[in-house]
């Protein structure tokens, strides 16, 4: 959530309403989550943790985009249209994400009027996906430390740069 807030703050327009506010975070929900270390030991253990809901006043309409290739890393390329009582970043946004960030898609999408999420490995395997998705006003790439040095950014971003 700290990273999402920093990202949203960095995209804040110079004029207009503030995109992130205290009311954007509902911490009342919980969820049972499997414990990684227990699973590595062959044990099944859950821990009940706070499961934040970001922007409860925003409704997301999700649909899976049809792709010209078979995806092998994500179930689909996800498209979201957001509506509600909070200010949204206009235009079209594409977020290139990895498995670490996949858990946070529903926490980031409510800040964008129109957003598309593409798994980085699917773009590496099929760089032609970028051109098939059309023009975007904003491209965001999220990559965790261990993968950043091996990511062919020029390859995966080529289809997004200069496309209209």
CSV table of C-alpha atoms in Angstrom, one decimal:
chain,number,residue,atom,x,y,z
A,1,UNK,CA,0.0,0.0,0.0
A,2,UNK,CA,2.9,2.3,0.7
A,3,UNK,CA,4.2,1.7,-2.8
A,4,UNK,CA,0.8,2.2,-4.4
A,5,UNK,CA,0.4,5.5,-2.5
A,6,UNK,CA,3.8,6.7,-3.7
A,7,UNK,CA,2.9,5.8,-7.3
A,8,UNK,CA,-0.4,7.5,-7.1
A,9,UNK,CA,1.2,10.6,-5.5
A,10,UNK,CA,3.7,10.7,-8.3
A,11,UNK,CA,0.9,10.7,-10.9
A,12,UNK,CA,-1.0,13.5,-9.1
A,13,UNK,CA,-1.9,16.2,-11.5
A,14,UNK,CA,-0.6,19.7,-10.6
A,15,UNK,CA,-4.2,21.0,-10.5
A,16,UNK,CA,-7.4,19.2,-9.6
A,17,UNK,CA,-8.6,17.0,-6.7
A,18,UNK,CA,-6.2,14.9,-4.7
A,19,UNK,CA,-6.2,11.3,-5.8
A,20,UNK,CA,-5.3,9.7,-2.5
A,21,UNK,CA,-7.0,10.5,0.7
A,22,UNK,CA,-7.5,8.9,4.2
A,23,UNK,CA,-10.9,7.7,3.1
A,24,UNK,CA,-9.4,5.6,0.4
A,25,UNK,CA,-8.4,2.8,2.7
A,26,UNK,CA,-10.8,0.5,4.5
A,27,UNK,CA,-8.9,-1.7,7.0
A,28,UNK,CA,-12.0,-3.4,8.5
A,29,UNK,CA,-11.8,-6.6,6.3
A,30,UNK,CA,-9.7,-9.7,7.1
A,31,UNK,CA,-8.7,-12.8,5.1
A,32,UNK,CA,-7.2,-16.2,5.9
A,33,UNK,CA,-3.9,-16.4,4.0
A,34,UNK,CA,-1.6,-19.4,3.7
A,35,UNK,CA,1.7,-19.1,5.5
A,36,UNK,CA,4.7,-19.4,3.1
A,37,UNK,CA,7.2,-21.0,5.6
A,38,UNK,CA,4.6,-23.5,6.9
A,39,UNK,CA,3.9,-24.5,3.3
A,40,UNK,CA,7.6,-25.0,2.6
A,41,UNK,CA,7.7,-27.4,5.5
A,42,UNK,CA,4.7,-29.3,4.1
A,43,UNK,CA,2.3,-27.9,6.6
A,44,UNK,CA,-1.0,-26.2,5.9
A,45,UNK,CA,-1.4,-23.2,8.1
A,46,UNK,CA,-3.4,-20.0,7.6
A,47,UNK,CA,-3.0,-16.7,9.3
A,48,UNK,CA,-5.9,-14.2,9.5
A,49,UNK,CA,-4.6,-10.8,8.3
A,50,UNK,CA,-6.0,-7.4,7.5
A,51,UNK,CA,-7.1,-7.4,3.9
A,52,UNK,CA,-7.4,-3.7,2.9
A,53,UNK,CA,-10.0,-2.5,0.5
A,54,UNK,CA,-8.8,0.5,-1.5
A,55,UNK,CA,-11.3,3.2,-2.6
A,56,UNK,CA,-14.5,1.5,-1.4
A,57,UNK,CA,-16.5,4.2,-3.2
A,58,UNK,CA,-15.1,3.1,-6.6
A,59,UNK,CA,-16.7,0.3,-8.6
A,60,UNK,CA,-14.5,-1.7,-11.0
A,61,UNK,CA,-15.9,-3.4,-14.1
A,62,UNK,CA,-13.4,-6.1,-15.1
A,63,UNK,CA,-13.1,-8.0,-18.4
A,64,UNK,CA,-10.5,-10.3,-19.8
A,65,UNK,CA,-9.1,-9.1,-23.1
A,66,UNK,CA,-9.0,-11.4,-26.1
A,67,UNK,CA,-5.4,-12.0,-27.1
A,68,UNK,CA,-3.9,-13.1,-30.4
A,69,UNK,CA,-1.6,-15.6,-28.5
A,70,UNK,CA,-1.9,-18.1,-25.7
A,71,UNK,CA,-0.8,-16.6,-22.5
A,72,UNK,CA,1.4,-18.8,-20.2
A,73,UNK,CA,1.9,-16.6,-17.1
A,74,UNK,CA,-1.3,-14.9,-16.3
A,75,UNK,CA,-4.8,-16.2,-16.7
A,76,UNK,CA,-5.6,-13.2,-19.0
A,77,UNK,CA,-4.8,-9.6,-19.8
A,78,UNK,CA,-7.1,-7.7,-17.4
A,79,UNK,CA,-9.0,-4.5,-18.3
A,80,UNK,CA,-10.7,-2.4,-15.8
A,81,UNK,CA,-13.1,0.6,-16.1
A,82,UNK,CA,-13.6,2.5,-12.8
A,83,UNK,CA,-16.5,4.6,-11.8
A,84,UNK,CA,-17.5,6.1,-8.5
A,85,UNK,CA,-17.4,9.0,-6.1
A,86,UNK,CA,-13.6,9.5,-6.2
A,87,UNK,CA,-11.4,11.4,-8.7
A,88,UNK,CA,-9.8,9.2,-11.3
A,89,UNK,CA,-6.8,9.5,-13.6
A,90,UNK,CA,-8.2,9.9,-17.1
A,91,UNK,CA,-6.9,8.4,-20.3
A,92,UNK,CA,-5.8,4.8,-20.8
A,93,UNK,CA,-3.1,3.3,-18.5
A,94,UNK,CA,-1.3,0.0,-19.0
A,95,UNK,CA,0.5,-1.6,-16.0
A,96,UNK,CA,3.1,-4.2,-16.8
A,97,UNK,CA,3.4,-6.3,-13.6
A,98,UNK,CA,5.0,-9.4,-12.2
A,99,UNK,CA,3.6,-12.1,-9.9
A,100,UNK,CA,4.6,-10.1,-6.8
A,101,UNK,CA,2.3,-7.3,-7.8
A,102,UNK,CA,-0.5,-9.5,-9.2
A,103,UNK,CA,-2.0,-9.6,-5.7
A,104,UNK,CA,-2.4,-5.8,-5.8
A,105,UNK,CA,-4.1,-5.2,-9.1
A,106,UNK,CA,-7.5,-4.6,-7.4
A,107,UNK,CA,-5.8,-2.1,-5.1
A,108,UNK,CA,-4.3,0.0,-8.0
A,109,UNK,CA,-7.0,-0.2,-10.6
A,110,UNK,CA,-9.5,2.0,-8.7
A,111,UNK,CA,-7.3,5.1,-9.3
A,112,UNK,CA,-7.6,4.9,-13.1
A,113,UNK,CA,-10.6,5.5,-15.3
A,114,UNK,CA,-9.3,2.9,-17.8
A,115,UNK,CA,-6.5,0.4,-17.0
A,116,UNK,CA,-5.1,-2.7,-18.5
A,117,UNK,CA,-2.8,-5.1,-16.7
A,118,UNK,CA,-0.3,-7.3,-18.6
A,119,UNK,CA,2.0,-9.8,-17.0
A,120,UNK,CA,5.7,-9.0,-17.8
A,121,UNK,CA,6.5,-12.6,-18.7
A,122,UNK,CA,3.7,-12.7,-21.2
A,123,UNK,CA,5.1,-9.6,-22.9
A,124,UNK,CA,8.6,-11.1,-22.9
A,125,UNK,CA,7.3,-14.2,-24.5
A,126,UNK,CA,5.0,-12.3,-26.9
A,127,UNK,CA,6.2,-8.7,-27.4
A,128,UNK,CA,3.6,-8.4,-30.2
A,129,UNK,CA,0.9,-8.2,-27.5
A,130,UNK,CA,1.8,-4.5,-26.9
A,131,UNK,CA,0.9,-3.4,-30.4
A,132,UNK,CA,-2.4,-5.5,-30.3
A,133,UNK,CA,-3.6,-3.5,-27.2
A,134,UNK,CA,-3.6,-0.1,-28.9
A,135,UNK,CA,-2.5,3.3,-27.6
A,136,UNK,CA,-2.0,4.2,-24.0
A,137,UNK,CA,-1.5,7.6,-22.3
A,138,UNK,CA,0.5,6.1,-19.5
A,139,UNK,CA,2.8,3.1,-19.2
A,140,UNK,CA,3.7,1.8,-15.7
A,141,UNK,CA,6.2,-1.0,-15.2
A,142,UNK,CA,6.4,-2.8,-11.9
A,143,UNK,CA,9.3,-5.2,-11.3
A,144,UNK,CA,10.7,-6.7,-8.1
A,145,UNK,CA,14.4,-6.5,-7.4
A,146,UNK,CA,15.4,-10.0,-8.3
A,147,UNK,CA,13.9,-9.7,-11.8
A,148,UNK,CA,14.7,-6.2,-12.8
A,149,UNK,CA,18.2,-6.9,-14.1
A,150,UNK,CA,17.0,-9.7,-16.4
A,151,UNK,CA,14.1,-7.8,-17.8
A,152,UNK,CA,14.5,-6.8,-21.5
A,153,UNK,CA,12.8,-3.4,-21.1
A,154,UNK,CA,13.6,-2.2,-24.6
A,155,UNK,CA,11.8,-5.3,-26.0
A,156,UNK,CA,8.7,-5.2,-23.9
A,157,UNK,CA,8.2,-1.5,-24.2
A,158,UNK,CA,8.9,-1.1,-27.9
A,159,UNK,CA,5.3,-1.8,-28.9
A,160,UNK,CA,4.0,0.9,-26.4
A,161,UNK,CA,6.4,3.7,-27.3
A,162,UNK,CA,5.3,5.9,-30.1
A,163,UNK,CA,2.1,4.0,-30.8
A,164,UNK,CA,-1.0,6.1,-31.4
